[in-house]
Coordinates of C-alpha atoms and ligand atoms in Angstrom, one line a residue:
X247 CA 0.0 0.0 0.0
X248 CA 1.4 3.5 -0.9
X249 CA -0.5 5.7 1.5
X250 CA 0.1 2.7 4.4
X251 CA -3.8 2.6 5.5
X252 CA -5.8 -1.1 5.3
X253 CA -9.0 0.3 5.1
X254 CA -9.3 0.2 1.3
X255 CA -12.3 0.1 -1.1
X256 CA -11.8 -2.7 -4.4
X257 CA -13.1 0.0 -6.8
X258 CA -12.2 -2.2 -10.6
X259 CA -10.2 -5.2 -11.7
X260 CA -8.7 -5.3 -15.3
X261 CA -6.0 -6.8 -17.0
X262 CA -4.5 -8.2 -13.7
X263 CA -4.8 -5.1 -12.1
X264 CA -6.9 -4.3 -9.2
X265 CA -7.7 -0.4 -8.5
X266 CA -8.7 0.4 -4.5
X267 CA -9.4 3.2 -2.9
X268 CA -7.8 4.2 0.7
X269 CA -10.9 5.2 2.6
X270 CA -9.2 7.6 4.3
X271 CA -7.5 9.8 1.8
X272 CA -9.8 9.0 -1.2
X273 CA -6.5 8.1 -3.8
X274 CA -6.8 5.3 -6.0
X275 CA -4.1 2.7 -6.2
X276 CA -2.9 0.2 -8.7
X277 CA -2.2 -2.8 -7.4
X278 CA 0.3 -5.0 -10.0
X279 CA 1.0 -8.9 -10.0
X280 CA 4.2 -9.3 -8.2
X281 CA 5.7 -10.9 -11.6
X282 CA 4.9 -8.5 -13.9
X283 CA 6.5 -5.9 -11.6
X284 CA 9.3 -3.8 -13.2
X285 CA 11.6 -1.0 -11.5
X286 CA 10.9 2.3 -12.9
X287 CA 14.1 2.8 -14.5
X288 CA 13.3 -0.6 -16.8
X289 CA 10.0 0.8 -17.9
X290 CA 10.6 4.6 -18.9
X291 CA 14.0 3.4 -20.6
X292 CA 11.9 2.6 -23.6
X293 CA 9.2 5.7 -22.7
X294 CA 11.6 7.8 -25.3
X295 CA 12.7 6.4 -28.4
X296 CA 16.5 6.7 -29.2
X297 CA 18.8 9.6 -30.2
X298 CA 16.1 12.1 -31.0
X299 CA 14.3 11.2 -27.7
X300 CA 11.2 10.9 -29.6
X301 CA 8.2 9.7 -28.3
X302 CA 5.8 10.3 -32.1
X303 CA 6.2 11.1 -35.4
X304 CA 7.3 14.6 -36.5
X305 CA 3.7 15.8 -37.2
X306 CA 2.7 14.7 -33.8
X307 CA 6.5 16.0 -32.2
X308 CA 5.8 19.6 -33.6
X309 CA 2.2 19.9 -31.7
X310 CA 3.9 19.1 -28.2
X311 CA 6.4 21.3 -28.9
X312 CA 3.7 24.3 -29.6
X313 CA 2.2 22.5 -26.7
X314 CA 5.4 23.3 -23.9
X315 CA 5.5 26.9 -25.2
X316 CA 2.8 27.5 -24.3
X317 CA 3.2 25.8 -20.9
X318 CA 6.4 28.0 -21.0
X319 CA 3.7 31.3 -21.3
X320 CA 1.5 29.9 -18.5
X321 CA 4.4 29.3 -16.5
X322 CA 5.8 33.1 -16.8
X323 CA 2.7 34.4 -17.0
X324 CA 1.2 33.2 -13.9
X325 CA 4.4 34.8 -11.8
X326 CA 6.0 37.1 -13.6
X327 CA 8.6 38.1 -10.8
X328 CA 10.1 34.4 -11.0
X329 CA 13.1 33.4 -11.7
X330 CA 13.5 29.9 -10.8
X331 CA 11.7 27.0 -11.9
X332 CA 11.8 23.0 -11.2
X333 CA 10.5 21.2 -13.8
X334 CA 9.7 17.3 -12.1
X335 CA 9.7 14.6 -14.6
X336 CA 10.9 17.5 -17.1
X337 CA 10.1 15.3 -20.9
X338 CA 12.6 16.3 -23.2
X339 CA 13.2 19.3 -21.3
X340 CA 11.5 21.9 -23.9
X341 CA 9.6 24.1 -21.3
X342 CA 12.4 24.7 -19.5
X343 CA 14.5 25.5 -22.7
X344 CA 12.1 28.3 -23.5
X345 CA 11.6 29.6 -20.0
X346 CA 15.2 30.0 -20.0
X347 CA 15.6 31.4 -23.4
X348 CA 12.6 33.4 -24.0
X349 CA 11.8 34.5 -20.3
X350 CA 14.5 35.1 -18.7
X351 CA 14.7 32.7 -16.3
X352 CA 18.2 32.4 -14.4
X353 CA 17.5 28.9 -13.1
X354 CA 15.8 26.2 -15.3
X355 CA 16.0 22.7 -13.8
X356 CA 14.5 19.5 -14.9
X357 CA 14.6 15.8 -13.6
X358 CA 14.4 13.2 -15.9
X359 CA 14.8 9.4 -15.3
X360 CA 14.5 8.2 -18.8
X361 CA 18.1 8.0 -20.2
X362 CA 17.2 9.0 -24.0
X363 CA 15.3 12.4 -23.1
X364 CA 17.9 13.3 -20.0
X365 CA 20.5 13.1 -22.8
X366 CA 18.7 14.9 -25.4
X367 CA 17.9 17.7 -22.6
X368 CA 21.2 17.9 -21.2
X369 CA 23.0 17.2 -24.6
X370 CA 21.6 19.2 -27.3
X371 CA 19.0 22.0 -25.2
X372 CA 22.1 22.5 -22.7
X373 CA 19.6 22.2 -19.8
X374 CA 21.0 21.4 -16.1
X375 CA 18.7 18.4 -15.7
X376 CA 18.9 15.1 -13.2
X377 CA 18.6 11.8 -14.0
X378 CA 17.6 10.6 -10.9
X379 CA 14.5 10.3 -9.0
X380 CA 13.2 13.5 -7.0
X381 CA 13.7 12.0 -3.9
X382 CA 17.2 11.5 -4.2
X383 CA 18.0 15.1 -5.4
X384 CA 19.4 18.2 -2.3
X385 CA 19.6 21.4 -4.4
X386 CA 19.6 24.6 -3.0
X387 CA 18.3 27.4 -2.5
X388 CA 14.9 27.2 -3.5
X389 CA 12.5 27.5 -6.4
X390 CA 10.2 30.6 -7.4
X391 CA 8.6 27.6 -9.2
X392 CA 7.8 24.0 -9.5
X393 CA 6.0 22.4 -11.9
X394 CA 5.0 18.6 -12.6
X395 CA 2.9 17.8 -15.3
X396 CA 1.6 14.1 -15.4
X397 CA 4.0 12.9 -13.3
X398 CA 2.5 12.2 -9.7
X399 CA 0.4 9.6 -11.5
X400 CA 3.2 7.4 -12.5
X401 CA 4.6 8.0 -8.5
X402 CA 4.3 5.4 -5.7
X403 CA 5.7 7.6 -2.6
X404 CA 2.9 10.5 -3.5
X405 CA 3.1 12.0 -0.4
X406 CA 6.9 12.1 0.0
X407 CA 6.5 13.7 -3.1
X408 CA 4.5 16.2 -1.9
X409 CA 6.4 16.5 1.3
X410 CA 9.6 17.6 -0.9
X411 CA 8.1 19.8 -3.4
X412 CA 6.5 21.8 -0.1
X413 CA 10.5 21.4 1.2
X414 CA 12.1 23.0 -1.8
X415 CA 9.7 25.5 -2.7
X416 CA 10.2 29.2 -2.0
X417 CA 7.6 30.7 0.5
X418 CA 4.8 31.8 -1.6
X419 CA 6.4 29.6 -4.3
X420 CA 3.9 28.7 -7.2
X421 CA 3.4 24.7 -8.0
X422 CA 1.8 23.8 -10.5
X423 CA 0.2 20.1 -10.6
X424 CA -1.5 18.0 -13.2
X425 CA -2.5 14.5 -13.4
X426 CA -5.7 12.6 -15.6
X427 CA -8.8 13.3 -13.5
X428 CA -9.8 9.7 -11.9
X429 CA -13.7 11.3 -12.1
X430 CA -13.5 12.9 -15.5
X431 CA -16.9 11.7 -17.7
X432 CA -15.6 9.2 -20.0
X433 CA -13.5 7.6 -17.0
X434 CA -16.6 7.0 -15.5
X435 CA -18.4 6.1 -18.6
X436 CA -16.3 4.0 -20.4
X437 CA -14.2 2.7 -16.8
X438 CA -11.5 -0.1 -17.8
X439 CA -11.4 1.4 -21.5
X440 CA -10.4 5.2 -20.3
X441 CA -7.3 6.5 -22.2
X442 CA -5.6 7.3 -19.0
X443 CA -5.7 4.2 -17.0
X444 CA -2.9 3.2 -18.9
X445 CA -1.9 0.5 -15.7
X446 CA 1.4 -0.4 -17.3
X447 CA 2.3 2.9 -16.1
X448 CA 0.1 4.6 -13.7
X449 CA 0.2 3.7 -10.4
X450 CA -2.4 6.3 -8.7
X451 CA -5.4 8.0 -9.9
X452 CA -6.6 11.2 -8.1
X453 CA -10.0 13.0 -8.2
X454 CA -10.0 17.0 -7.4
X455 CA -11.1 16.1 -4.2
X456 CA -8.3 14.0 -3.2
X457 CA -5.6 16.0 -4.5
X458 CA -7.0 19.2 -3.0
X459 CA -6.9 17.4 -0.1
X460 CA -3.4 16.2 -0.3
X461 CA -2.4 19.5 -0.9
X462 CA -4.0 21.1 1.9
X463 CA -2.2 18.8 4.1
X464 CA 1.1 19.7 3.3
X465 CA 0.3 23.2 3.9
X466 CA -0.5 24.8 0.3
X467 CA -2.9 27.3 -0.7
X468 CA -5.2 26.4 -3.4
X469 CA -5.0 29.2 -6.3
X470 CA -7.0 28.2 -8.9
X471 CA -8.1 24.4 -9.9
X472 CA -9.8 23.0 -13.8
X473 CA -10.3 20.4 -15.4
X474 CA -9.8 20.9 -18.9
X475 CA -6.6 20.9 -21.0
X476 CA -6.1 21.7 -24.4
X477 CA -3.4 19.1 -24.8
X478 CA -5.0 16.5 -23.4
X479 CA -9.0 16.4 -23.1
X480 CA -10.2 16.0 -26.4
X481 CA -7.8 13.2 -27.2
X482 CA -8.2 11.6 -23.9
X483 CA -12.1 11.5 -24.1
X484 CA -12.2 10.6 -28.2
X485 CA -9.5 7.8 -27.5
X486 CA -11.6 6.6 -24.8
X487 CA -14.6 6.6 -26.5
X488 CA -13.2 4.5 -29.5
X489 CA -11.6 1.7 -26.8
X490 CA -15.2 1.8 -25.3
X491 CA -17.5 1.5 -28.6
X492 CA -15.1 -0.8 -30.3
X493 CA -14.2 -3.2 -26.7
X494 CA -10.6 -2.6 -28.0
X495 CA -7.1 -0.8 -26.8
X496 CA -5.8 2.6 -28.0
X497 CA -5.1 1.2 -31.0
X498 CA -4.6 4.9 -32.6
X499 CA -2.4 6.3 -30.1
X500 CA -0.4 3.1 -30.2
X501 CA 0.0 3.8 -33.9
X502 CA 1.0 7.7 -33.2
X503 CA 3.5 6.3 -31.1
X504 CA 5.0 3.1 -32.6
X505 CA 3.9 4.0 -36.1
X506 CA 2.9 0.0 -36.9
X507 CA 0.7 0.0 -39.1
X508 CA -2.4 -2.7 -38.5
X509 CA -5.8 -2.7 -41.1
X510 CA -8.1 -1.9 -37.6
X511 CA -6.6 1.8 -37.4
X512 CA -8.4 2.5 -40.7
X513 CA -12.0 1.5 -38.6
X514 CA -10.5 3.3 -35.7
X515 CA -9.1 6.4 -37.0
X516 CA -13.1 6.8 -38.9
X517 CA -14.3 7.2 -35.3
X518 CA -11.8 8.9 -33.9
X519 CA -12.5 11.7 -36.6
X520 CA -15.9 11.7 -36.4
X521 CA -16.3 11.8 -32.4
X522 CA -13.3 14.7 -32.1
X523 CA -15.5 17.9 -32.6
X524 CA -17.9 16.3 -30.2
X525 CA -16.2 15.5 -27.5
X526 CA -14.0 19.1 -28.0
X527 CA -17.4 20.8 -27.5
X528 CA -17.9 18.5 -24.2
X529 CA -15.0 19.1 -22.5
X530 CA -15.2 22.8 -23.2
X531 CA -19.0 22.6 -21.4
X532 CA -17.4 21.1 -18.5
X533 CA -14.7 23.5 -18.5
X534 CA -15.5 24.8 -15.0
X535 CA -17.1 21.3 -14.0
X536 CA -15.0 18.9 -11.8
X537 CA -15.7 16.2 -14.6
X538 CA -13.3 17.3 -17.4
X539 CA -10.2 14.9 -18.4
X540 CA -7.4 16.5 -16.2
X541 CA -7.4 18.2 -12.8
X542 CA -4.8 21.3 -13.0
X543 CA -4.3 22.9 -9.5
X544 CA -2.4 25.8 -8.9
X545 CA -1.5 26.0 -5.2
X546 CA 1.0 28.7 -3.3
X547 CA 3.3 27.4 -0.2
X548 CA 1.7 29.3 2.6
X549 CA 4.2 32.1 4.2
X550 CA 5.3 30.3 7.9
X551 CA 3.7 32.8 10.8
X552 CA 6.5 34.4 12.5
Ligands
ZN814 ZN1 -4.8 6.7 2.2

């Protein structure tokens, strides 16, 4: 058990997997078979393909790179005085390269576990990134900012986490947290077929409740919190709702991201087109809802009383 309590809810079983829920802090666990158990290191070595650090096509590449600019925008835009940023789980480090490069920022860290995008960070962005876990890292001084974008999900020490983030955070630091939203509508319409589930690398699911809570435990303010993303809703619900309709896996983003071509896509890729629009327009109704595909909390470390 990762938050140590026995008092646990079975909530869904799939695949070999069983999902609980701790009924006392509400966070969803995965629980693996003992054999099919790998460290972390052996899984995300493979999470970015070679050289490049790849994890799609070049069509596909190009969107997430539009994609961490603008996280770089948010990022500066949200506090402007800041000058330091952690990135946790930092990708191939591209929002830290333009937070450094475009606004000014004097520190731009990143930690990275997979080998392939560590190198292509610290290699060819020239970014001062980790490979190592977050838990093993002492930097000082502190950050103006800290961000970790679907990362906690793939964590099994959340609250340590938590606990260390609060730790290297400036007073009145900014963190910025997001992870798939364990309550979002097509997770609780579709269950075992939801894009996000993905068990061979998620280990705990959170719903705003649970995360709000987590937060407020470890002292942080709560800013602003959504639950839509441009990034990810609308792919996350369509994908979801193909698995669902068809009783099938994600066959489509397997094929944006191993590029193997198999006769089914041609099926799949009709429906993905034709429910995109749709679900768009859903998730942008549910934009202030606590149902859309991400939850996306903005929390401040509280200044200590002197
Ligand atoms: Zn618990």
């Amino acid at each position: 058990m990762i938050c140590k309590n026995e008092n646990l809810e079975n909530i869904l079983e799939t695949k070999g997997h069983k999902l609980s829920k701790c009924l006392s802090c509400n966070i969803i666990f995965s629980h693996k078979d003992k054999q099919e158990f790998k460290n972390s290191t052996e899984i995300y070595s493979k999470y970015y393909q070679e050289e490049k650090a790849n994890r799609f096509g070049f069509a596909v590449e190009f969107v997430v790179k539009i994609f961490r600019f603008i996280r770089a925008c948010k990022v500066s835009l949200l506090n402007p005085k800041a000058k330091s940023v952690l990135d946790i789980g930092s990708g191939r480090g591209w929002m830290l390269y333009f937070l450094k490069k475009y606004f000014k920022y004097d520190v731009s860290i990143g930690t990275q576990i997979s080998e392939n995008a560590f190198k292509f960070s610290k290699e060819k962005l020239k970014l001062e990134i980790y490979n190592k876990d977050l838990l093993e890292l002492s930097l000082n001084p502190r950050f103006d900012v800290i961000t970790i974008w679907h990362v906690l999900e793939h964590v099994e020490t959340v609250e340590l986490y938590i606990e260390k983030i609060h730790e290297l955070l400036e007073e009145e630091g900014t963190l910025i947290v997001e992870v798939p939203n364990f309550n979002s509508w097509t997770s609780i319409l579709t269950k075992e077929y939801w894009l996000a589930l993905d068990l061979k690398h998620h280990l705990v699911f959170f719903t705003p409740s649970s995360l709000t809570s987590l937060l407020l435990k470890y002292n942080f303010e709560i800013k602003k919190i959504r639950t839509f993303s441009l990034e990810y809703s609308t792919f996350t619900s369509t994908q979801s709702l193909v698995n669902w309709i068809t009783g099938t896996d994600s066959y489509f983003f397997e094929w944006l991201q191993n590029k193997n071509f198999d006769p089914k896509i041609i099926w799949h890729t009709f429906l993905f087109a034709i429910l995109f629009l749709p679900c768009f327009l859903i998730n942008l109704c549910l934009y202030f809802s606590k149902y859309g595909e991400v939850i996306h909390i903005i929390a401040k470390k509280r200044k200590y009383d002197k």
